[in-house]
Short mmCIF file of C-alpha atoms and ligand atoms in Angstrom, two decimals:
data_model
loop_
_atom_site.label_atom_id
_atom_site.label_comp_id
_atom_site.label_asym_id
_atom_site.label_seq_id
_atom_site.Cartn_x
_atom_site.Cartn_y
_atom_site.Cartn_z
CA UNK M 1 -110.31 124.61 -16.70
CA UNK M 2 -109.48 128.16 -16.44
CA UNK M 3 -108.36 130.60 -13.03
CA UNK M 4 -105.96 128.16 -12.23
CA UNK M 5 -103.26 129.39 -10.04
CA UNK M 6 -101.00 127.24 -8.59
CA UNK M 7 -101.41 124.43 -10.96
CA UNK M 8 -100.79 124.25 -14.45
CA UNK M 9 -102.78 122.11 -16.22
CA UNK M 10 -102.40 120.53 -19.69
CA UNK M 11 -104.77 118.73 -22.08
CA UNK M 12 -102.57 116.39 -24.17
CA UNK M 13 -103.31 113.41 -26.29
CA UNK M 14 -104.34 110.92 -24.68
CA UNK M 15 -103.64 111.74 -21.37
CA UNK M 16 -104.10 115.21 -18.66
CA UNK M 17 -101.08 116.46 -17.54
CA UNK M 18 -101.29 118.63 -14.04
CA UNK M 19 -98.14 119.93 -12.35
CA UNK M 20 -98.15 121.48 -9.08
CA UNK M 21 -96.46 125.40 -9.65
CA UNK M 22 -95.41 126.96 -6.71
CA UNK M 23 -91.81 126.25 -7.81
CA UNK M 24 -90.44 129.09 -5.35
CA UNK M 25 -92.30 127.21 -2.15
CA UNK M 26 -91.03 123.68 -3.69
CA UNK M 27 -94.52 123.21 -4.88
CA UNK M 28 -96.11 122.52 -1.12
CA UNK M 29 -99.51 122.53 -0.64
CA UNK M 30 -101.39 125.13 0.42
CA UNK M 31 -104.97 125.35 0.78
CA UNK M 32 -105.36 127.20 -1.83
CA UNK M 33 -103.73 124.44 -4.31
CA UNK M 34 -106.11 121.60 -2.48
CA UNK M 35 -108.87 123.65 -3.66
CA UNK M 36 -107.71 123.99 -7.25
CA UNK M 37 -106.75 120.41 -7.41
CA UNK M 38 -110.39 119.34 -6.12
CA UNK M 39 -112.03 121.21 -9.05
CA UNK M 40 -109.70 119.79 -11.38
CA UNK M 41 -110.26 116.43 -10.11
CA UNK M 42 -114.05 116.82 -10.47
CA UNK M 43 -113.43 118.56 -13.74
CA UNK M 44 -111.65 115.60 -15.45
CA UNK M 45 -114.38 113.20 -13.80
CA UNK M 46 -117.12 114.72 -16.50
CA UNK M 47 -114.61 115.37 -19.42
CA UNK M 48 -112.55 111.89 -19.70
CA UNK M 49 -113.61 110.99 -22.73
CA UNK M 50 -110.23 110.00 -25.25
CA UNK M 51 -108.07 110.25 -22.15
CA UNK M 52 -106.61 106.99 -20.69
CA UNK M 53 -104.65 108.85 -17.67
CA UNK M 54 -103.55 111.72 -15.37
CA UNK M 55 -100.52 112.31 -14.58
CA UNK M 56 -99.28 114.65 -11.64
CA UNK M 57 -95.81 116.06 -11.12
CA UNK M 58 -94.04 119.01 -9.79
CA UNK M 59 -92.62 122.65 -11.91
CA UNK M 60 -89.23 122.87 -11.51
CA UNK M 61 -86.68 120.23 -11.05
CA UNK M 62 -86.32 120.46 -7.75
CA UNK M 63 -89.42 119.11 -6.42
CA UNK M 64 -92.73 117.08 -6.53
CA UNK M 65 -94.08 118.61 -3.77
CA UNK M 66 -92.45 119.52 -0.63
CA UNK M 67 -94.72 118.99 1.72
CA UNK M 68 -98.25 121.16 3.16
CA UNK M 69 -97.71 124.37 3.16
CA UNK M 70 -95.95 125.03 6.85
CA UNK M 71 -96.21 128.81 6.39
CA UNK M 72 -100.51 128.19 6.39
CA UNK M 73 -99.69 126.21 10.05
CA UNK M 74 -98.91 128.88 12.31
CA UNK M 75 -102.42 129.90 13.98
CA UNK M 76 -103.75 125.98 13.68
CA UNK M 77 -105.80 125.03 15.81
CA UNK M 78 -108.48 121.89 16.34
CA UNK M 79 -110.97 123.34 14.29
CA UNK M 80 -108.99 124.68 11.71
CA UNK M 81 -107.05 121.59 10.95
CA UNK M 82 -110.29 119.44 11.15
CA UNK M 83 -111.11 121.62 8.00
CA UNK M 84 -107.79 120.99 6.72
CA UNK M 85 -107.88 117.39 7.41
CA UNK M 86 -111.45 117.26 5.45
CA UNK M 87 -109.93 119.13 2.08
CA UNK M 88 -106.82 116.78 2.33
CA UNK M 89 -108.67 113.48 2.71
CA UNK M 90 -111.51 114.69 0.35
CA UNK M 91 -109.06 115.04 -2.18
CA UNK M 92 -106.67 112.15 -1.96
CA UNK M 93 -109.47 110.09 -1.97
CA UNK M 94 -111.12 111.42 -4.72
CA UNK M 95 -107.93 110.51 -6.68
CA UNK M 96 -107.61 106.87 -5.65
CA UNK M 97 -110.97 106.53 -6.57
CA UNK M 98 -110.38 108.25 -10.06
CA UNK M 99 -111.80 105.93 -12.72
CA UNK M 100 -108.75 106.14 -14.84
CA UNK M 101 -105.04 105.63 -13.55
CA UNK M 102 -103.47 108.35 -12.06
CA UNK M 103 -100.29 108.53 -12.16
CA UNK M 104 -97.38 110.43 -9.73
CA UNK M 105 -93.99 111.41 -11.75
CA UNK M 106 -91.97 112.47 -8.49
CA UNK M 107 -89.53 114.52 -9.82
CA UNK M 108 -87.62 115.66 -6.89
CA UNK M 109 -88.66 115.86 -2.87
CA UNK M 110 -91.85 114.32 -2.28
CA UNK M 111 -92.09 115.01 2.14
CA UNK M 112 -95.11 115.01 3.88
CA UNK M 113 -97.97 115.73 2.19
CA UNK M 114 -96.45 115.58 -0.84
CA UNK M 115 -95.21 111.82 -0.39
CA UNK M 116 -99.07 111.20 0.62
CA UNK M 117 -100.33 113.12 -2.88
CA UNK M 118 -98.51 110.24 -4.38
CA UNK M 119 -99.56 107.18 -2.19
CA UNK M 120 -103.21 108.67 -3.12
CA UNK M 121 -101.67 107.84 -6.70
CA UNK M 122 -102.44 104.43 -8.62
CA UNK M 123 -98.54 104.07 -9.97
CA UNK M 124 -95.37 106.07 -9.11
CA UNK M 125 -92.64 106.72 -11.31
CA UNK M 126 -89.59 108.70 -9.85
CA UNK M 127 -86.66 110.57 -10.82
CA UNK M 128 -83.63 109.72 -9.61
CA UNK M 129 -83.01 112.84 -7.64
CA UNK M 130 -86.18 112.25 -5.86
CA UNK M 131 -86.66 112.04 -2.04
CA UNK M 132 -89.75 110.31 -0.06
CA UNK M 133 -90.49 111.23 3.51
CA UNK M 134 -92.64 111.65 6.22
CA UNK M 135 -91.45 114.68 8.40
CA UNK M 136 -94.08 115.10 10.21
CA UNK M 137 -93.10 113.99 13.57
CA UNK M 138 -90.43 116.51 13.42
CA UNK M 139 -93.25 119.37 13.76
CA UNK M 140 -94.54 117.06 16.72
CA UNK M 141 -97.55 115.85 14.08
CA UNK M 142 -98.72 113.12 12.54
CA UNK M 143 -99.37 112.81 8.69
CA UNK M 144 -103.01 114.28 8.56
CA UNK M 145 -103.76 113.31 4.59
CA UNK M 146 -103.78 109.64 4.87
CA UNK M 147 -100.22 109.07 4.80
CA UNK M 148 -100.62 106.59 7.93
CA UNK M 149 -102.82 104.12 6.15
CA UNK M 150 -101.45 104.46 2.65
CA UNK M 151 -97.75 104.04 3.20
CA UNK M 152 -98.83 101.07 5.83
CA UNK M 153 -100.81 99.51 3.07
CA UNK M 154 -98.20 100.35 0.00
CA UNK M 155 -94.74 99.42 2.30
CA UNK M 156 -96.27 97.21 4.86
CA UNK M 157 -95.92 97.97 8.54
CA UNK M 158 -92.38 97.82 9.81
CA UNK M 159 -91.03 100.74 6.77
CA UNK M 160 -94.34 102.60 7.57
CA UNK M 161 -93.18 102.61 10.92
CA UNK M 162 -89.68 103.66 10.49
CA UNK M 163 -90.53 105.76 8.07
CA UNK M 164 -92.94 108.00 10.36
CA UNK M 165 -90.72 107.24 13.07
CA UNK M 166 -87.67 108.50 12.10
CA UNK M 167 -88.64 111.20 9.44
CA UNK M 168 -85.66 109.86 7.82
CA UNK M 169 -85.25 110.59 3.78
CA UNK M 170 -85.50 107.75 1.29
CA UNK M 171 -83.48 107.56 -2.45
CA UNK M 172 -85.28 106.80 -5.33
CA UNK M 173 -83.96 103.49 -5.27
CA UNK M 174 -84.40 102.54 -1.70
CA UNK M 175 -87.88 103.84 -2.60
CA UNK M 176 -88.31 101.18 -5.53
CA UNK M 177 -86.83 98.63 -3.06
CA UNK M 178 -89.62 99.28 -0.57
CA UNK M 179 -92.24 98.84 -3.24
CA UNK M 180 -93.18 102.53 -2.31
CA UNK M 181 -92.59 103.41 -6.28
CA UNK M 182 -92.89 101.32 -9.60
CA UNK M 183 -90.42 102.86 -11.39
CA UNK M 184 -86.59 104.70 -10.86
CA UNK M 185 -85.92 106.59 -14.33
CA UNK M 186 -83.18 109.22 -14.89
CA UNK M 187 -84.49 112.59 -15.12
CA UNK M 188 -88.02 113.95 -16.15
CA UNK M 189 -87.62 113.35 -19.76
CA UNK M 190 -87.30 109.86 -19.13
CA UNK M 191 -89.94 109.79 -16.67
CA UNK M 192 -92.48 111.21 -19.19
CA UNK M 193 -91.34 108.55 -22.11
CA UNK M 194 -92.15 106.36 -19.27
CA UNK M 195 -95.35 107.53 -18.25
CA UNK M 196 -96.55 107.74 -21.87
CA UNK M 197 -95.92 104.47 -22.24
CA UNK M 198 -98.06 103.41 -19.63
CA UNK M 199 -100.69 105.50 -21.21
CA UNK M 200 -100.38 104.06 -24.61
CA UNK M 201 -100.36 100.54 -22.78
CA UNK M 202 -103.79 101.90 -20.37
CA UNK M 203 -104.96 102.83 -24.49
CA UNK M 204 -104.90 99.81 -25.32
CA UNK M 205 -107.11 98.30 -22.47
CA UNK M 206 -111.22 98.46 -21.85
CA UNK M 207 -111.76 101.31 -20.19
CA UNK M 208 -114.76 99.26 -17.96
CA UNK M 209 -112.02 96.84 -17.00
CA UNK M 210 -109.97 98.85 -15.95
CA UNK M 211 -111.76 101.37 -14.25
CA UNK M 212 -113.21 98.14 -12.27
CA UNK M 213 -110.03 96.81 -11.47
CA UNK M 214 -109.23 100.20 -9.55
CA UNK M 215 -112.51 99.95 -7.61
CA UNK M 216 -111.86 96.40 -6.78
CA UNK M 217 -108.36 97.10 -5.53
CA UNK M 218 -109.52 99.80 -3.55
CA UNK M 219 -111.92 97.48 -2.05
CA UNK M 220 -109.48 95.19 -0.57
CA UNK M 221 -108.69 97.97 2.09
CA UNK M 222 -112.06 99.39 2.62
CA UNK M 223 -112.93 97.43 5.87
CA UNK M 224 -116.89 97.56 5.19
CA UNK M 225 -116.80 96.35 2.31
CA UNK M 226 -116.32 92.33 1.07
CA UNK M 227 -113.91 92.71 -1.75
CA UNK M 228 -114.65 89.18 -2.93
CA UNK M 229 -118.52 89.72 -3.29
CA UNK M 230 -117.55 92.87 -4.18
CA UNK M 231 -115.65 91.62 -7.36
CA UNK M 232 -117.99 89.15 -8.39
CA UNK M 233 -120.60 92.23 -9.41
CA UNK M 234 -117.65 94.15 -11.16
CA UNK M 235 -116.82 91.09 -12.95
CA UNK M 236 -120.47 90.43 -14.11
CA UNK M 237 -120.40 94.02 -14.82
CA UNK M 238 -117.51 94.05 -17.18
CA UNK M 239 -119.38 90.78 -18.90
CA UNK M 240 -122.10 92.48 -19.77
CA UNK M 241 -119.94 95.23 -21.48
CA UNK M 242 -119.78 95.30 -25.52
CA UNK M 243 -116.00 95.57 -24.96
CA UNK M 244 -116.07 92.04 -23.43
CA UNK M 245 -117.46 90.92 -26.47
CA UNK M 246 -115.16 92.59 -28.50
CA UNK M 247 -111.92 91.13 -26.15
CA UNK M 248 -113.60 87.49 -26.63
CA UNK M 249 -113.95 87.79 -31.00
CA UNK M 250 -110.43 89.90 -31.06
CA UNK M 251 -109.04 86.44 -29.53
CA UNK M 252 -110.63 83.98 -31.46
CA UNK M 253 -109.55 86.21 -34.60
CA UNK M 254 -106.01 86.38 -33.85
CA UNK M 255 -106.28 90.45 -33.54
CA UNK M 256 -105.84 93.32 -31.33
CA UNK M 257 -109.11 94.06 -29.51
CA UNK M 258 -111.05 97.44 -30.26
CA UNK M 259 -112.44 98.68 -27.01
CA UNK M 260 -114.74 101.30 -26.89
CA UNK M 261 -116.00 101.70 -23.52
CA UNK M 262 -119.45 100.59 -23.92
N1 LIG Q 301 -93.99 124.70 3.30
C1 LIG Q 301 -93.79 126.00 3.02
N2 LIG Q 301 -92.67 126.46 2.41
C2 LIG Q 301 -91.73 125.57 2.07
C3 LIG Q 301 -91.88 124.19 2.33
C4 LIG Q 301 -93.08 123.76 2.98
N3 LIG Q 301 -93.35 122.47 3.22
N4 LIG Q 301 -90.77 123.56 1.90
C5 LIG Q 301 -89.97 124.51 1.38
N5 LIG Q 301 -90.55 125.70 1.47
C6 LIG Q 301 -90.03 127.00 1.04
C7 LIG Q 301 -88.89 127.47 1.95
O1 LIG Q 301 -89.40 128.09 3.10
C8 LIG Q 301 -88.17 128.43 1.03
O2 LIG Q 301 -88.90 129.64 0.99
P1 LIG Q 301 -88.17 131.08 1.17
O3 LIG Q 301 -87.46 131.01 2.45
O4 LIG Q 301 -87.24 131.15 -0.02
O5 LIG Q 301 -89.29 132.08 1.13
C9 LIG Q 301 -88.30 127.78 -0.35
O6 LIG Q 301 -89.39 126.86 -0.23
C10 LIG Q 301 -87.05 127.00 -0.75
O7 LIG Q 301 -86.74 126.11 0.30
P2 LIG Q 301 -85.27 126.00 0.95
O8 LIG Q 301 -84.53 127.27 0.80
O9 LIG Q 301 -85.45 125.45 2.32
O10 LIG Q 301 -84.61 124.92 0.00
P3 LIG Q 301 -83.44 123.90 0.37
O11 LIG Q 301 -83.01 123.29 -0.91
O12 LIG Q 301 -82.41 124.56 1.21
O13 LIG Q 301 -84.14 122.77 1.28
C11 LIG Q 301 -85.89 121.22 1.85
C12 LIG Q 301 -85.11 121.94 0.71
C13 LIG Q 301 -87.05 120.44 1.19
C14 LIG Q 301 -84.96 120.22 2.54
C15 LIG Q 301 -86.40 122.26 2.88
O14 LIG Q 301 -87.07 123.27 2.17
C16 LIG Q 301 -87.34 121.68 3.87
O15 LIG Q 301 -86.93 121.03 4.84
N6 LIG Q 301 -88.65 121.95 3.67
C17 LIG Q 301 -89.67 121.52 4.57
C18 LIG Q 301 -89.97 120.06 4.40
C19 LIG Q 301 -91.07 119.65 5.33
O16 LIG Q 301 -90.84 119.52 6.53
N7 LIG Q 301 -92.23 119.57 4.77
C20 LIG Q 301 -93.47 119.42 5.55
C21 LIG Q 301 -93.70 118.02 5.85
S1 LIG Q 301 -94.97 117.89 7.02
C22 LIG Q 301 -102.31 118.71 8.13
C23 LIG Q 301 -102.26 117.81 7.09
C24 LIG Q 301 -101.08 117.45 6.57
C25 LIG Q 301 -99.91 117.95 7.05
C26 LIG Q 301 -99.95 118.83 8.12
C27 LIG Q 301 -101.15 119.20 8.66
N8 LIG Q 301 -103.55 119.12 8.66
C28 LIG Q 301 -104.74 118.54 8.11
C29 LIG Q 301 -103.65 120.20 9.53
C30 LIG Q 301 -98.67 117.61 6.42
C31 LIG Q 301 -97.55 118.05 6.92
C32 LIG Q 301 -96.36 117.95 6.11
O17 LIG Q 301 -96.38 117.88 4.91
#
């Protein structure tokens, strides 16, 4: 993907590597960025092939992403922010619903929108100079990109709550103790050894399992849908794969399974 402007966006083995850069605006989102990031998004969805993850952080070591972009908010009005709302929603779910794990590194403040960019994520891994909140009450809003469902569904109800509440800022740790993250590592050098070993470990897996799995877990919160009947046809799917096969013989021979993806 070329024309890229506020992201920069790396091909590397195994796994795509996009980090927000607007490092002099703390990387919030703009519309512009949105935009980008939807391309991207439906970019990678065509040309996966050898790549077990994505994983998004933030230039700079300052931030993941500090939020939308309140600068873009001054002339908002109902029907411009029901276009903003769209983009935002559009996007986040299009990356929950990625078919391999995505992956947040939140490498500094991660408010607003940008905390919501990584509940939209599948696994968050955080430096420990990073910072989680929802501000949004303090500009008399709500968070408009799914923040109110995600974090409710990620940190149950009563931190949701408080969170949105009080706009307060969260550590790293208190983060991990919420079970709003998965992982507290040092600085970003650690937090890329650790998100390339999740890779290597997502490598390892069948990629019809485990893009299954994701849709199956998503299902659970998707009200019209029955999750159990639901994974009973993902199952069956995944049996009919070669790569079950392959998981079944690699057993019974005492070896690491090949997967292929068929
Ligand atoms: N938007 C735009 N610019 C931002 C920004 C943001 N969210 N956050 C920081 N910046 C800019 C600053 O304005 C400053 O720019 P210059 O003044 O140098 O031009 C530059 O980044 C560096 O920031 P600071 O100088 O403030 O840096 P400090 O270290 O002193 O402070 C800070 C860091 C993160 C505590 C502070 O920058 C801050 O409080 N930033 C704002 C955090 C925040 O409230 N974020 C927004 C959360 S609300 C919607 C959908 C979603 C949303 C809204 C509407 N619709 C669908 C309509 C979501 C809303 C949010 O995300």
């Amino acid at each position: 993907m070329r024309n890229l402007k506020n992201l920069h966006f790396e091909n590397r083995k195994d796994y795509f590597l996009i980090k927000i850069n607007r490092p002099k605006n703390l990387n919030a989102l703009n519309q512009k960025t949105i935009e980008e990031l939807i391309l991207l998004f439906d970019f990678i969805t065509k040309n996966s092939v050898g790549k077990y993850g994505i994983v998004i952080t933030g230039e700079g070591d300052k931030s993941f992403v500090a939020g939308a972009d309140i600068k873009e908010f001054v002339e908002l009005d109902g029907k411009s922010s029901l276009k903003f709302c769209r983009n935002g929603h559009d996007l986040f779910n299009k990356i929950e619903k990625m078919h391999i794990p995505v992956i947040a590194l939140v490498n500094g403040y991660a408010l607003g929108g940008g905390c919501e960019l990584s509940l939209a994520c599948h696994i968050r891994v955080a430096t420990l100079n990073a910072k989680f909140s929802q501000p949004e009450i303090n500009l008399g809003l709500i968070p408009g990109y799914g923040g109110t469902q995600r974090l409710t569904q990620i940190v149950g109800k009563s931190k949701a709550l408080e969170m949105m509440l009080t706009a307060e800022m969260i550590s790293a740790e208190d983060a991990l103790d919420y079970k709003l993250i998965n992982n507290v590592v040092d600085d970003i050098d650690s937090g890329i050894k650790k998100v390339e070993e999740y890779i290597s470990t997502f490598k390892r897996k069948g990629p019809n399992a485990i893009k299954n799995v994701i849709k199956s877990v998503n299902n659970y919160f998707d009200k019209d849908v029955d999750g159990f009947e639901e994974e009973i046809k993902l199952f069956i799917e995944c049996v009919k794969t070669s790569d079950f096969k392959e998981g079944i013989q690699a057993f019974i021979e005492k070896r690491c399974p090949d997967f292929k993806g068929e």
